[in-house]
Coordinates of C-alpha atoms in Angstrom, one line a residue:
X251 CA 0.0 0.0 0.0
X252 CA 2.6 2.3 0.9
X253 CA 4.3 1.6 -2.5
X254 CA 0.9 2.9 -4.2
X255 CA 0.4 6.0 -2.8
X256 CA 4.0 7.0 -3.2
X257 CA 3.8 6.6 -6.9
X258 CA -0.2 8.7 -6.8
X259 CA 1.7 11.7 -5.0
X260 CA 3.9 12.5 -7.8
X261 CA 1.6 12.0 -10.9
X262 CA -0.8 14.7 -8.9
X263 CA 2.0 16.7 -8.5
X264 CA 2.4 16.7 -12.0
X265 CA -1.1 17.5 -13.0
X266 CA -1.0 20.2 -10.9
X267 CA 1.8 21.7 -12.7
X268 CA 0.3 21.0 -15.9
X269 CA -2.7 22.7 -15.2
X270 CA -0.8 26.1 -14.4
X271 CA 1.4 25.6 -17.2
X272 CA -1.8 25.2 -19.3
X273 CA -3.1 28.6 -18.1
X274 CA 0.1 30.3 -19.0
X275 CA -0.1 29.1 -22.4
X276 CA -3.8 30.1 -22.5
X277 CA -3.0 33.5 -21.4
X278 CA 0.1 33.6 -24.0
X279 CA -2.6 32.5 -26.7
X280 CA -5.3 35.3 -25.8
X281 CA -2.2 37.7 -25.8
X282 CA -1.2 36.9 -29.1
X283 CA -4.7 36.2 -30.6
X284 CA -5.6 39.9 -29.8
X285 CA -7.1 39.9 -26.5
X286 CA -10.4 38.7 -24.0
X287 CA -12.9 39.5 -26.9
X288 CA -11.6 36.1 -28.7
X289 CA -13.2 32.9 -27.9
X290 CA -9.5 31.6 -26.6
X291 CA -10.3 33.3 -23.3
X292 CA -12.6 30.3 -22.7
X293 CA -10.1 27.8 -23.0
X294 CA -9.4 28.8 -19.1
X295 CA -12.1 26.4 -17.8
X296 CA -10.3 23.6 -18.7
X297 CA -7.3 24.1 -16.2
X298 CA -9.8 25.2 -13.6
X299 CA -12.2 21.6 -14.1
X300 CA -8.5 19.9 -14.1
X301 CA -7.6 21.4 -10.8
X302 CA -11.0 21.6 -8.5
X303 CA -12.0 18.4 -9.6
X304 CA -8.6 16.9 -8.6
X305 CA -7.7 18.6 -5.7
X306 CA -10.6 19.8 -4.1
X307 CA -12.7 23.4 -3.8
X308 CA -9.8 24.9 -1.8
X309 CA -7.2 25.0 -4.6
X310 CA -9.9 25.1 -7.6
X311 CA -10.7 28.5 -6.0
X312 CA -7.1 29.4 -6.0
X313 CA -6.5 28.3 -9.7
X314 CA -9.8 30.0 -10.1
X315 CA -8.5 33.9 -8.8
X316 CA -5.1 32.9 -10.8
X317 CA -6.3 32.3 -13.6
X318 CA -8.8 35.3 -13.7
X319 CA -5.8 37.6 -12.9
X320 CA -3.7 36.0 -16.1
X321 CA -6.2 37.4 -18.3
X322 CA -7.6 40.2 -16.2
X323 CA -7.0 43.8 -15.6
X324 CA -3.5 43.7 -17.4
X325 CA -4.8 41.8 -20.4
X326 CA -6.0 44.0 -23.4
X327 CA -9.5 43.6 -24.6
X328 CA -8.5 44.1 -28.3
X329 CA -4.6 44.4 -29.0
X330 CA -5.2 45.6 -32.5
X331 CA -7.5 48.8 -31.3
X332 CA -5.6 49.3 -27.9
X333 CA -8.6 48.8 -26.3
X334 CA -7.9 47.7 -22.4
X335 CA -11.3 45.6 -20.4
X336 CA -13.4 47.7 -17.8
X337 CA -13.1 46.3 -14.9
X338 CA -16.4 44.9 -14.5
X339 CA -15.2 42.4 -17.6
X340 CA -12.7 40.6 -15.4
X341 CA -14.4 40.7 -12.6
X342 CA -17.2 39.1 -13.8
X343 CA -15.0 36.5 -15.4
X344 CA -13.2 36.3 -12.0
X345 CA -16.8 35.4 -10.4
X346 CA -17.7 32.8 -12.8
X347 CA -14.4 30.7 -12.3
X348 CA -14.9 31.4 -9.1
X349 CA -18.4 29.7 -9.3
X350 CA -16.9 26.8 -11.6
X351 CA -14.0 26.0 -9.0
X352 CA -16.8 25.6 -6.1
X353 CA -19.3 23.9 -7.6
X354 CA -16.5 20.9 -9.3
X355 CA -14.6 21.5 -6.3
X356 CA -17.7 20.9 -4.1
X357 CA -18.6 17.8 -5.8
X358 CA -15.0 16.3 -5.9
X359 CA -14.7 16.7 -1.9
X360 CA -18.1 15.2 -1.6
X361 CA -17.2 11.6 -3.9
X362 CA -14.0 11.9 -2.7
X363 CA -15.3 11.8 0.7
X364 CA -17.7 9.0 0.3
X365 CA -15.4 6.9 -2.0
X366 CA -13.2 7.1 1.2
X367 CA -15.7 6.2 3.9
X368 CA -17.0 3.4 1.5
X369 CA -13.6 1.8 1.1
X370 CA -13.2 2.2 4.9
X371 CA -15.9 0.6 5.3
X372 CA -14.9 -2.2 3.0
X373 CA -11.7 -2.4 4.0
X374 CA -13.2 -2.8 7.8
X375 CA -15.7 -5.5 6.1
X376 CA -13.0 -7.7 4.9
X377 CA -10.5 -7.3 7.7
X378 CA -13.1 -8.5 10.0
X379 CA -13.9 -11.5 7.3
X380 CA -9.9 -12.3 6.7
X381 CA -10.2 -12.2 10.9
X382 CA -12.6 -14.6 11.2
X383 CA -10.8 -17.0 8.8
X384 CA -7.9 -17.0 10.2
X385 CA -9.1 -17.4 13.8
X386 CA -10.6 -20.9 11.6
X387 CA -7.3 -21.4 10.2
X388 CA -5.5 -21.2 14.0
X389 CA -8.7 -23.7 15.1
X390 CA -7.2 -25.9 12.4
X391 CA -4.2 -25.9 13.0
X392 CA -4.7 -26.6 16.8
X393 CA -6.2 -29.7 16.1
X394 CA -3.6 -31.0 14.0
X395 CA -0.3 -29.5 15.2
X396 CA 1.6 -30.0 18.1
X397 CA 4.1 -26.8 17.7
X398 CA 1.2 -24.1 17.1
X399 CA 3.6 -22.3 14.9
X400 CA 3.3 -23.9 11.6
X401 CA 1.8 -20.8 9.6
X402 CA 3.9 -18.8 11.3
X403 CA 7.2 -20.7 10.2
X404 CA 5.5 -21.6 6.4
X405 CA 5.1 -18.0 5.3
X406 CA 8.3 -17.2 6.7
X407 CA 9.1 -19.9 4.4
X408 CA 7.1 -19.0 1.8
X409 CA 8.7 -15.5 2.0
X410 CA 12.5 -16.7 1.8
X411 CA 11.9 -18.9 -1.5
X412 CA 10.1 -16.0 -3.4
X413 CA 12.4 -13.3 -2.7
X414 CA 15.5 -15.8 -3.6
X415 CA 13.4 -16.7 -7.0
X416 CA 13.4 -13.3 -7.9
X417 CA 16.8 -13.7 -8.8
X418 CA 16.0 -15.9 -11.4
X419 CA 15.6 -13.6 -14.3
X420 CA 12.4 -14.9 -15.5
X421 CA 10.4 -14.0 -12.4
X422 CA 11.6 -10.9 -11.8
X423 CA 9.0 -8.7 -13.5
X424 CA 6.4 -11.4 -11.8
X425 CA 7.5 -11.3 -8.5
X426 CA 8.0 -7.8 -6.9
X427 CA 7.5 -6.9 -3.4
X428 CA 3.7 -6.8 -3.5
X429 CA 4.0 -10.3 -4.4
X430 CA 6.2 -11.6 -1.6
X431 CA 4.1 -9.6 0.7
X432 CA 0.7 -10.8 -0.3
X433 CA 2.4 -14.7 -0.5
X434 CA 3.2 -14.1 3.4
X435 CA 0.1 -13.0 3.8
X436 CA -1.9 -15.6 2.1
X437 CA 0.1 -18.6 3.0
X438 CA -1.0 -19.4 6.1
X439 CA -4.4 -19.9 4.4
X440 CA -3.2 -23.1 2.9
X441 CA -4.8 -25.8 5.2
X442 CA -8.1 -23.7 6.8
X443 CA -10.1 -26.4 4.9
X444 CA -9.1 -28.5 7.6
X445 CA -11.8 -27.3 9.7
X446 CA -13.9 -29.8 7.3
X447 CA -11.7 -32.7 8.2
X448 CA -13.0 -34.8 10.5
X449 CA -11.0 -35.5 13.6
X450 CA -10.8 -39.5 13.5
X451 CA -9.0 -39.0 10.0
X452 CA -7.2 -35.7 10.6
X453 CA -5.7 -37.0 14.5
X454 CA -5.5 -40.6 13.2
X455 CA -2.1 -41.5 14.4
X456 CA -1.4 -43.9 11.7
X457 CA -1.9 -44.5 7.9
X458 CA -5.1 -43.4 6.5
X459 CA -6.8 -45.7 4.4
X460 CA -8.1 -45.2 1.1
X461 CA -11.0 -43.6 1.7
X462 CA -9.7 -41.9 4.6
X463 CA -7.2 -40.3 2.5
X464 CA -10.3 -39.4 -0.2
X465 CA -11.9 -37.2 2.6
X466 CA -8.3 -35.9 3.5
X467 CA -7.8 -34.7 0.2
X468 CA -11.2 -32.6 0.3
X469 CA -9.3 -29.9 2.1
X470 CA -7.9 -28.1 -0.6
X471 CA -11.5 -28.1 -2.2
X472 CA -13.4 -27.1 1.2
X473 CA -10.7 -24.3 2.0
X474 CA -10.5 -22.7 -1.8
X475 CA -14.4 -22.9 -1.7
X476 CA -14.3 -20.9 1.5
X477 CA -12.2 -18.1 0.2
X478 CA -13.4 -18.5 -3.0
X479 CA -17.2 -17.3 -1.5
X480 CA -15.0 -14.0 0.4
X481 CA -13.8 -13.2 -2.8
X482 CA -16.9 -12.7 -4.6
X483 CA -17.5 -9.5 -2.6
X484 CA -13.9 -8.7 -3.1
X485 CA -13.0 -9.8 -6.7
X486 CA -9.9 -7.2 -7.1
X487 CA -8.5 -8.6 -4.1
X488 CA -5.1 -10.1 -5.0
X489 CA -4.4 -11.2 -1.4
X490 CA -7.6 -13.5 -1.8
X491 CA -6.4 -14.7 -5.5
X492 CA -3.2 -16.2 -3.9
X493 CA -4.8 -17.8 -1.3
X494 CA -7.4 -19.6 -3.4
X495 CA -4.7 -20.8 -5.3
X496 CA -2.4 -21.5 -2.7
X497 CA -5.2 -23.4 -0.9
X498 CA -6.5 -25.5 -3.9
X499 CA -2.9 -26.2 -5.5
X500 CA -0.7 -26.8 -2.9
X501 CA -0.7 -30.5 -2.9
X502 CA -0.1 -30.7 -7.1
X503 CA 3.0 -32.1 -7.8
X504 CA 5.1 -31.6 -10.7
X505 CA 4.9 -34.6 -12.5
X506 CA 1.2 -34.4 -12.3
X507 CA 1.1 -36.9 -9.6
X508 CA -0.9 -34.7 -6.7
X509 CA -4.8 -33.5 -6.0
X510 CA -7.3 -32.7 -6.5
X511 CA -6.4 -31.8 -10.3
X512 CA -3.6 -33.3 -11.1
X513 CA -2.0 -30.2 -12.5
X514 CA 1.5 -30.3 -13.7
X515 CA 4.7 -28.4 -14.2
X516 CA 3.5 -24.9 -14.5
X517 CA -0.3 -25.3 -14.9
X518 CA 0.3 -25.1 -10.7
X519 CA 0.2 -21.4 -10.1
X520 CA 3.5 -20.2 -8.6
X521 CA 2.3 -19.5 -5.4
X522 CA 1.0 -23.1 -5.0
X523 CA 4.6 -24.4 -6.1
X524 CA 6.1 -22.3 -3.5
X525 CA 4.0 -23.2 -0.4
X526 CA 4.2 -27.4 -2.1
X527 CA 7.9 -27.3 -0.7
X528 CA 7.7 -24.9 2.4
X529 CA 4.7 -26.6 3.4
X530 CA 6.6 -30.4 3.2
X531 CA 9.8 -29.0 4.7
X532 CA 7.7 -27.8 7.7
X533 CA 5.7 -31.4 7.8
X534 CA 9.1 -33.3 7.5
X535 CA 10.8 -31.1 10.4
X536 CA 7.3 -31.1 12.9
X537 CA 6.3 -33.9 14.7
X538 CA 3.1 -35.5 14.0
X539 CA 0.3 -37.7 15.5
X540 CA 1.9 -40.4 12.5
X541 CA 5.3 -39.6 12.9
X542 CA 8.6 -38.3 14.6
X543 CA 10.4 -35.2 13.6
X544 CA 12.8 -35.4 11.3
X545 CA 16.5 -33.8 10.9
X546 CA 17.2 -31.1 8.6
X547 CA 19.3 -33.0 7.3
X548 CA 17.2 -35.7 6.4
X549 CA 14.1 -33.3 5.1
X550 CA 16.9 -31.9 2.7
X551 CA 18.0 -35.1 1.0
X552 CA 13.7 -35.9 0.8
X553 CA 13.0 -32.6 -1.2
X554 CA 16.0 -33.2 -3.1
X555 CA 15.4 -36.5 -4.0
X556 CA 11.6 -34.6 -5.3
X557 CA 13.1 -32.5 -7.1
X558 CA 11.4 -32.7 -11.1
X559 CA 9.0 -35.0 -9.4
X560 CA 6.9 -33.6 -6.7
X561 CA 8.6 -30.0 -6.7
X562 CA 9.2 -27.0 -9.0
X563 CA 13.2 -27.8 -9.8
X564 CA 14.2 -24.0 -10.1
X565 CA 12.0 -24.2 -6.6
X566 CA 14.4 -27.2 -5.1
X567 CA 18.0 -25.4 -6.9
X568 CA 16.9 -21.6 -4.5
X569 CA 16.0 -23.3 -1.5
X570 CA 19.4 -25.9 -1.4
X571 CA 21.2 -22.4 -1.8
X572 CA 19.2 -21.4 1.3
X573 CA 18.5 -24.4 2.8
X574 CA 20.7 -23.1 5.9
X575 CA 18.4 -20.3 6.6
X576 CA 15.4 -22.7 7.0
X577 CA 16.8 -24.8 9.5
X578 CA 17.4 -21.0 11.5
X579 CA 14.0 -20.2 10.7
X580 CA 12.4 -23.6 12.0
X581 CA 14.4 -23.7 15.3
X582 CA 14.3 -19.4 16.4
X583 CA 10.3 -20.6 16.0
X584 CA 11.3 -23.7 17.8
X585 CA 13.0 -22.1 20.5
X586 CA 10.2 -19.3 21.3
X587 CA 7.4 -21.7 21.5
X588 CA 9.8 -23.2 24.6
X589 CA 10.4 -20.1 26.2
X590 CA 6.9 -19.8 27.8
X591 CA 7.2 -23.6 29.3
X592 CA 11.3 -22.4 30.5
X593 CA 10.4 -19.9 32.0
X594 CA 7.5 -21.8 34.1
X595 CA 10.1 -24.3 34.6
X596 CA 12.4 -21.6 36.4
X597 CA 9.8 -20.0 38.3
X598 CA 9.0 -23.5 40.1

């Protein structure tokens, strides 16, 4: 957002600027042209619409007495007769730009006013909606995850892979910092169709069966669906895109092996291949009702070995160039997850 309104500030700037370069050369064209009893003089609306409709009544009425002076008292009203304008002329020009600037100006404040409560409201609207789904993604999580910090350390993840891809020369006019900060964002989304998951299947501490894997596999479905529904009111929302994607794709595998579409290579959006290896790092590292934790070590030479198989391999090439950084990652969230239970510890 900041990024945004840095770039508006200037192009106003500039229209500003153009409009009082625009009455200067309207004045210069009256001025040659012979004087106020031309039509020219007319042109002089336009930079006063361009100005109160941009910036308000406030500096429409400025522009307004500006521009009225540029072709007022000091302008002839016929060069060729040296003729100069009573002063009732420009005056009575000064009170109708005057009258122009208030009346745009007063209708640009008012839109601009209610296109501003309107997308506080909104804005309001959907963080209260994006609340409410992630308190259901942190009830999913609960249920399934012993550490409590796996969206946490999976965005972080998420974050680390796409700003190291963007090195690669063919993502760099994809991925930008808006990306990486929506992907954080949106990543933690990736599992809240959990919630749909039953709890025999979901906290089954062994294999699932067959069909118990077919109603695992439903999450992706259940959570895009979700967010899918929240971004029917929103459908600019690029936050929301990613985490539709990220939800539904994240389980694809390169070799077209995954669910629920059985996508391939890069049919699976980006964002999707991303979270696919951040997501099984994390699983591989975390200890689970099915399984022990395994060593970094050991969750390296897994992904490695699914490399052009079940992950991106440009995806697999940045993160063995980083791989050091995710073991960091995974134990700093490690370690302050233990610090509550030390310092209990101490206290007794």
């Amino acid at each position: 957002m900041q990024n945004n309104t840095t770039k508006a500030k200037p192009k106003k700037e500039y229209l500003l600027i153009f409009s009082y370069a625009l009455s200067v050369i309207i004045t210069i064209i009256v001025y040659i042209t012979g004087g106020t009893t031309k039509v020219y003089a007319n042109l002089m609306y336009l930079p006063i619409a361009i100005v109160a409709s941009t910036y308000g009544k406030k500096w429409g009425i400025v522009h307004a007495v500006i521009s009225a002076l540029l072709i007022g008292p000091f302008m002839p009203l016929d060069k060729a007769s040296n003729s100069s304008q009573e002063a009732i002329n420009w005056i009575l020009r000064l009170i109708i730009y005057l009258t122009i600037a208030l009346v745009i100006g007063f209708f640009a404040d008012y839109y601009r006013r209610e296109f501003e409560r309107n997308l506080k409201k909104d804005k309001e609207i959907f963080e209260s909606q994006m609340a409410t789904i992630f308190s259901l993604v942190k009830l999913a999580e609960s249920r399934d995850d012993q550490t409590g910090a796996h969206i946490e350390r999976v965005a972080t993840f998420c974050r680390l892979l796409a700003h190291n891809l963007r090195n690669i020369p063919k993502y760099q006019a994809y991925i930008n910092d808006d990306y990486i900060d929506k992907l954080f964002k949106a990543s933690p989304l990736h599992d809240i169709g959990k919630v749909g998951i039953p709890d025999r299947i979901l906290l089954k501490p062994g294999k699932l069966s067959a069909a118990e894997f077919e109603i695992m596999k439903t999450h992706t479905t259940i959570g895009a669906n979700t967010l899918s529904e929240v971004k029917e009111k929103y459908p600019d929302n690029k936050l929301l895109e990613l985490g539709i994607n990220i939800t539904h794709f994240h389980h694809e595998k390169w070799d077209c092996t995954g669910y629920p579409k059985g996508l391939s290579k890069t049919e699976i959006p980006l964002s999707a291949r991303i979270m696919a290896l951040a997501d099984v790092y994390d699983a591989l590292r975390s200890k689970r009702p099915y399984k022990e934790a395994y060593s970094h070590e050991k969750s390296m030479e897994i992904i490695r070995q699914g490399k052009g198989t079940f992950f991106d391999p440009e995806i697999v090439d940045v993160f063995l160039e980083i791989e050091a950084e995710f073991e960091t990652t995974f134990d700093q969230y490690n370690l302050e997850e233990c610090k509550p239970a030390v310092m209990e510890s101490e206290a007794e």
